[in-house]
Amino acid sequence: QRLRESAAAVLADRHNLHWIVWEHHVVVGMLGLIKVQPGLDAHFHVLFLDRNLVGKRGLIYYFVTYCFTTLGFRRLSVEVPEDGEKLLRFYRKLGFRFEGEHRATGLTPTAFLQAGAPGLRPIENAPTWIAKHGSRREGVFWREDRWIDVLRLRLMRSEWEHANAVASDRSRRSTPH
């Protein structure tokens, strides 16, 4: 009951934006933006009734482009349940990064290392690892028998534009003349 009330509140909020996804006259999902800060940021949500992201990448790609170009956002944010590995991989492939990922270094103080810090080892993929754990919001919602944490990711318009320019350039070079 609480989930339905929460969903109704999100859908009824006039500051949130929602688009229904249709396929052959059947509703198959919804795309949404909540916590909208015009020209700056919005929390990006996707819901597909079949719980399957296969074949949906093109639609999401188009929608993200629409958010940056037509709606004018500077960044988009998403929150992924800690146990949503498939969804996390999906967003990462689209270019979303953990909050703070580009600023995380994993470097340790040089003097500490030179002093022979026992047991200290470099962290493989330190920026991603540190940011993933640092972007966690703890105990956000209850699922069956436990509280679930969420991981916060974001995508900047400049990163999206750069990635698309590189992809476009790559496709132009590979197209025979």
mmCIF file of N, CA, C and O in Angstrom, residues 62-73 157 160-161:
data_model
loop_
_atom_site.group_PDB
_atom_site.id
_atom_site.type_symbol
_atom_site.label_atom_id
_atom_site.label_comp_id
_atom_site.label_asym_id
_atom_site.label_seq_id
_atom_site.Cartn_x
_atom_site.Cartn_y
_atom_site.Cartn_z
ATOM 1 N N TYR A 62 18.206 8.165 -26.954
ATOM 2 C CA TYR A 62 17.452 9.279 -27.519
ATOM 3 C C TYR A 62 16.921 10.177 -26.403
ATOM 4 O O TYR A 62 16.981 11.402 -26.486
ATOM 5 N N PHE A 63 16.396 9.575 -25.341
ATOM 6 C CA PHE A 63 15.808 10.345 -24.257
ATOM 7 C C PHE A 63 16.870 11.173 -23.520
ATOM 8 O O PHE A 63 16.640 12.329 -23.171
ATOM 9 N N VAL A 64 18.048 10.586 -23.276
ATOM 10 C CA VAL A 64 19.129 11.332 -22.613
ATOM 11 C C VAL A 64 19.538 12.518 -23.486
ATOM 12 O O VAL A 64 19.716 13.639 -22.985
ATOM 13 N N THR A 65 19.664 12.287 -24.790
ATOM 14 C CA THR A 65 19.996 13.380 -25.709
ATOM 15 C C THR A 65 18.928 14.470 -25.643
ATOM 16 O O THR A 65 19.245 15.661 -25.584
ATOM 17 N N TYR A 66 17.667 14.088 -25.627
ATOM 18 C CA TYR A 66 16.547 15.034 -25.508
ATOM 19 C C TYR A 66 16.656 15.844 -24.210
ATOM 20 O O TYR A 66 16.442 17.062 -24.212
ATOM 21 N N CYS A 67 17.012 15.191 -23.113
ATOM 22 C CA CYS A 67 17.140 15.880 -21.827
ATOM 23 C C CYS A 67 18.222 16.955 -21.872
ATOM 24 O O CYS A 67 18.052 18.034 -21.316
ATOM 25 N N PHE A 68 19.340 16.643 -22.546
ATOM 26 C CA PHE A 68 20.436 17.606 -22.610
ATOM 27 C C PHE A 68 20.193 18.702 -23.648
ATOM 28 O O PHE A 68 20.514 19.861 -23.401
ATOM 29 N N THR A 69 19.637 18.351 -24.778
ATOM 30 C CA THR A 69 19.484 19.343 -25.852
ATOM 31 C C THR A 69 18.194 20.145 -25.698
ATOM 32 O O THR A 69 18.226 21.360 -25.523
ATOM 33 N N THR A 70 17.069 19.504 -25.740
ATOM 34 C CA THR A 70 15.780 20.195 -25.720
ATOM 35 C C THR A 70 15.420 20.731 -24.335
ATOM 36 O O THR A 70 14.983 21.870 -24.201
ATOM 37 N N LEU A 71 15.609 19.909 -23.296
ATOM 38 C CA LEU A 71 15.251 20.330 -21.944
ATOM 39 C C LEU A 71 16.353 21.150 -21.282
ATOM 40 O O LEU A 71 16.113 21.796 -20.266
ATOM 41 N N GLY A 72 17.562 21.102 -21.819
ATOM 42 C CA GLY A 72 18.644 21.965 -21.367
ATOM 43 C C GLY A 72 19.293 21.628 -20.039
ATOM 44 O O GLY A 72 19.877 22.500 -19.398
ATOM 45 N N PHE A 73 19.221 20.375 -19.604
ATOM 46 C CA PHE A 73 19.865 20.015 -18.345
ATOM 47 C C PHE A 73 21.380 19.992 -18.496
ATOM 48 O O PHE A 73 21.912 19.684 -19.563
ATOM 49 N N ARG A 157 26.404 16.799 -19.175
ATOM 50 C CA ARG A 157 26.152 17.083 -20.591
ATOM 51 C C ARG A 157 27.461 17.111 -21.380
ATOM 52 O O ARG A 157 27.547 16.570 -22.479
ATOM 53 N N TRP A 160 28.570 13.650 -22.179
ATOM 54 C CA TRP A 160 27.668 13.055 -23.168
ATOM 55 C C TRP A 160 28.001 13.575 -24.564
ATOM 56 O O TRP A 160 28.119 12.810 -25.514
ATOM 57 N N GLU A 161 28.181 14.895 -24.668
ATOM 58 C CA GLU A 161 28.505 15.492 -25.964
ATOM 59 C C GLU A 161 29.856 15.007 -26.470
ATOM 60 O O GLU A 161 30.015 14.701 -27.647
#
